Amino acid sequence: MSPQSPSTPYNPLYFLAALGAGGLAVSFFMYIMWMTPHAGQPIPSFTTLVAAFQTGALPMQALIAVSILGIAVFSVLHVRLLIWNFTRFRSWNRSEAAGKLRAGNAETQLMAIPLTLAMSINVGFIVGAVFVPGLWETAELLFPAALVAFAAIGYYAFRLFGDFMSRVLVEGGFECANNNSLAMMLSVFAFAMIGVGFSASAAMSHNHVTSVIGFMGATLFIAAALVFGAVFLVMGFRSMMENRANPETVPTLWIIIPFLTVVGIAVYRMKMALAHNFGVEWLAGDRFAFLVSLFAVQLVFGIVGYAVMRRSRYFETYVSGEGKSSGSYALICPGVALFVFGNFVVNPGLVGLGVLAKFSIAWFAIYVPLVVLQLTTIKVFFRLNSKLLKPAERDPGALVPAE
């Protein structure tokens, strides 16, 4: 078999590999977001990081160095995997397999594309702020461009979703018995990711027009995510309880974790936009209650999903075993999302409420399980890469599926 032939037939779920790499880049950004000084700015930038590195003690310098390295490594992996996916997708899109996918339940897998593209803009924003000198100082000029980019991705997402919904509602043919997972939630996860992108401009821009446009865009896509998410969640659980969960797609039980993370961050940013730009105060107690409530739901789904995957021996088969499935990359986003949202619970939540002091022993103790979660997620990511992806033997710079 050619080294450029996939170990499993190519499908759009391979975009989740690029999505996972982008998410891991964001996870390293959390350290410098909450642990480095950036007074007067909502996020750290090249200028604030240089100042913190020059004046900080050795632990601060090490923190910045490791975080920057992590952002750089996983951002590069994200771009390489994104390019590889689009190269493969062009060929696959003309195949019989693509036509068959578009005629069945799996058509929603195409939503992995706008989902990953929205992540790409978020990663690009972080890379620009951290690595490009002076870029943050011109951020107000970049926010409108970001809104246009997210609007374009949102239009593409609605087209894909509209094609699927119009087909099944007009022509029928949706197979409820084969909907025995939460795979349909992938489509609404894409809407949520686009919504959180809009919310960034809403929260960070000081221009009221830009902020309002970002707020309205975020509202549109978060509303779509919540409405259809509720529908697909009920449909998926009903089918699983009647027909048992599909052993290969049980990781989708964890998709609620990243879904709630991006929805939660989007709402958090929208509340911050109202507070910073329009004087609508969001009390620390309300903020804490909101964050910890979503985190609790994430933990519930994490526990239930783990129990199902353990009973179905998913990890032994598709992670450490011989089983190969592109859907295994769905394991990466929950680990990243729980780590990222945990940072929000600890800092704006507990620290903001005044019950936890930043850089205290208790604060560091709480971070221990979060760091373990991040490292475990990274380990799984590279293990899946070694199984499903490898450098092409003919071109060391290209990523292709393994044999």
Tab-separated table of C-alpha atoms in Angstrom, residues 199-341:
chain	number	residue	atom	x	y	z
A	199	SER	CA	-17.878	36.949	21.090
A	200	ALA	CA	-14.132	37.705	21.137
A	201	SER	CA	-14.639	40.913	19.155
A	202	ALA	CA	-17.674	41.762	21.271
A	203	ALA	CA	-15.682	41.528	24.500
A	204	MET	CA	-12.291	42.896	23.435
A	205	SER	CA	-13.220	45.772	21.153
A	206	HIS	CA	-13.759	49.197	22.678
A	207	ASN	CA	-15.658	50.334	19.590
A	208	HIS	CA	-19.328	50.086	20.457
A	209	VAL	CA	-20.437	49.272	16.912
A	210	THR	CA	-17.888	46.479	16.580
A	211	SER	CA	-18.823	45.146	20.013
A	212	VAL	CA	-22.546	45.108	19.237
A	213	ILE	CA	-22.034	43.391	15.885
A	214	GLY	CA	-19.890	40.759	17.567
A	215	PHE	CA	-22.520	40.340	20.296
A	216	MET	CA	-25.315	39.886	17.765
A	217	GLY	CA	-23.285	37.426	15.693
A	218	ALA	CA	-22.465	35.411	18.790
A	219	THR	CA	-26.136	35.412	19.811
A	220	LEU	CA	-27.199	34.057	16.411
A	221	PHE	CA	-24.788	31.129	16.363
A	222	ILE	CA	-25.073	30.270	20.055
A	223	ALA	CA	-28.865	30.253	19.676
A	224	ALA	CA	-28.587	27.868	16.701
A	225	ALA	CA	-26.220	25.663	18.705
A	226	LEU	CA	-28.508	25.499	21.735
A	227	VAL	CA	-31.761	24.920	19.849
A	228	PHE	CA	-30.534	22.168	17.548
A	229	GLY	CA	-28.213	20.834	20.235
A	230	ALA	CA	-31.219	20.130	22.450
A	231	VAL	CA	-32.938	18.313	19.573
A	232	PHE	CA	-29.920	16.186	18.658
A	233	LEU	CA	-29.093	15.411	22.289
A	234	VAL	CA	-32.541	13.913	22.898
A	235	MET	CA	-32.533	12.063	19.566
A	236	GLY	CA	-29.092	10.594	20.215
A	237	PHE	CA	-29.840	9.366	23.727
A	238	ARG	CA	-33.186	7.898	22.683
A	239	SER	CA	-31.539	5.903	19.900
A	240	MET	CA	-28.661	4.763	22.118
A	241	MET	CA	-31.007	3.577	24.846
A	242	GLU	CA	-33.147	1.711	22.317
A	243	ASN	CA	-30.434	0.333	20.023
A	244	ARG	CA	-27.346	0.539	22.324
A	245	ALA	CA	-24.441	2.914	21.668
A	246	ASN	CA	-22.308	2.428	18.584
A	247	PRO	CA	-18.999	1.089	20.004
A	248	GLU	CA	-16.914	3.076	17.493
A	249	THR	CA	-18.593	6.413	18.169
A	250	VAL	CA	-19.022	6.361	21.964
A	251	PRO	CA	-16.471	9.227	22.355
A	252	THR	CA	-19.240	11.501	21.068
A	253	LEU	CA	-20.768	11.207	24.544
A	254	TRP	CA	-18.002	13.617	25.555
A	255	ILE	CA	-18.811	16.172	22.860
A	256	ILE	CA	-21.023	17.952	25.398
A	257	ILE	CA	-17.832	18.960	27.236
A	258	PRO	CA	-16.289	21.097	24.445
A	259	PHE	CA	-19.761	22.221	23.398
A	260	LEU	CA	-20.441	23.681	26.851
A	261	THR	CA	-16.929	25.119	27.026
A	262	VAL	CA	-17.317	27.236	23.896
A	263	VAL	CA	-20.907	28.176	24.771
A	264	GLY	CA	-19.807	29.101	28.291
A	265	ILE	CA	-16.857	31.190	27.110
A	266	ALA	CA	-19.054	32.886	24.520
A	267	VAL	CA	-21.640	33.876	27.142
A	268	TYR	CA	-18.836	34.935	29.520
A	269	ARG	CA	-17.375	37.205	26.829
A	270	MET	CA	-20.787	38.619	25.946
A	271	LYS	CA	-21.392	39.491	29.598
A	272	MET	CA	-17.943	41.108	29.728
A	273	ALA	CA	-18.784	43.099	26.601
A	274	LEU	CA	-21.885	44.505	28.279
A	275	ALA	CA	-19.915	45.290	31.437
A	276	HIS	CA	-16.891	46.919	29.782
A	277	ASN	CA	-18.607	48.814	26.985
A	278	PHE	CA	-22.106	49.510	28.276
A	279	GLY	CA	-21.858	49.524	32.070
A	280	VAL	CA	-24.064	46.460	32.619
A	281	GLU	CA	-22.465	44.963	35.727
A	282	TRP	CA	-22.003	41.186	36.079
A	283	LEU	CA	-21.567	40.390	39.762
A	284	ALA	CA	-18.787	38.041	40.887
A	285	GLY	CA	-21.272	35.681	42.537
A	286	ASP	CA	-23.371	35.386	39.392
A	287	ARG	CA	-20.238	34.806	37.323
A	288	PHE	CA	-19.065	32.050	39.673
A	289	ALA	CA	-22.478	30.353	39.705
A	290	PHE	CA	-22.647	30.388	35.922
A	291	LEU	CA	-19.165	28.921	35.424
A	292	VAL	CA	-19.380	26.242	38.109
A	293	SER	CA	-22.840	25.131	36.914
A	294	LEU	CA	-21.590	24.457	33.388
A	295	PHE	CA	-18.475	22.793	34.781
A	296	ALA	CA	-20.672	20.474	36.851
A	297	VAL	CA	-22.621	19.381	33.758
A	298	GLN	CA	-19.331	18.746	31.955
A	299	LEU	CA	-18.151	16.525	34.807
A	300	VAL	CA	-21.412	14.558	34.737
A	301	PHE	CA	-21.047	13.825	31.021
A	302	GLY	CA	-17.365	13.085	31.551
A	303	ILE	CA	-18.168	10.450	34.172
A	304	VAL	CA	-21.006	8.856	32.168
A	305	GLY	CA	-19.000	8.866	28.946
A	306	TYR	CA	-15.995	7.300	30.624
A	307	ALA	CA	-18.154	4.548	32.121
A	308	VAL	CA	-19.617	3.709	28.701
A	309	MET	CA	-16.224	3.754	26.971
A	310	ARG	CA	-14.674	1.578	29.653
A	311	ARG	CA	-17.494	-0.983	29.441
A	312	SER	CA	-17.247	-1.068	25.641
A	313	ARG	CA	-13.429	-1.336	25.889
A	314	TYR	CA	-13.030	1.671	23.604
A	315	PHE	CA	-9.624	2.732	24.931
A	316	GLU	CA	-8.183	-0.763	24.685
A	317	THR	CA	-9.453	-1.069	21.116
A	318	TYR	CA	-9.102	2.348	19.471
A	319	VAL	CA	-6.427	4.111	21.527
A	320	SER	CA	-3.916	1.540	22.758
A	321	GLY	CA	-5.162	-1.387	20.650
A	322	GLU	CA	-5.247	-2.270	16.970
A	323	GLY	CA	-8.548	-0.572	16.167
A	324	LYS	CA	-8.285	2.436	13.876
A	325	SER	CA	-10.934	5.122	13.557
A	326	SER	CA	-10.637	8.742	12.503
A	327	GLY	CA	-13.394	9.454	15.022
A	328	SER	CA	-10.893	8.708	17.798
A	329	TYR	CA	-9.723	12.310	17.450
A	330	ALA	CA	-13.013	13.242	19.129
A	331	LEU	CA	-11.221	12.341	22.376
A	332	ILE	CA	-8.899	15.356	22.133
A	333	CYS	CA	-11.435	18.192	22.279
A	334	PRO	CA	-13.030	17.110	25.589
A	335	GLY	CA	-9.631	16.976	27.317
A	336	VAL	CA	-8.680	20.388	25.973
A	337	ALA	CA	-12.098	21.857	26.727
A	338	LEU	CA	-12.246	20.650	30.329
A	339	PHE	CA	-8.745	22.043	30.933
A	340	VAL	CA	-9.621	25.412	29.361
A	341	PHE	CA	-12.941	25.776	31.153
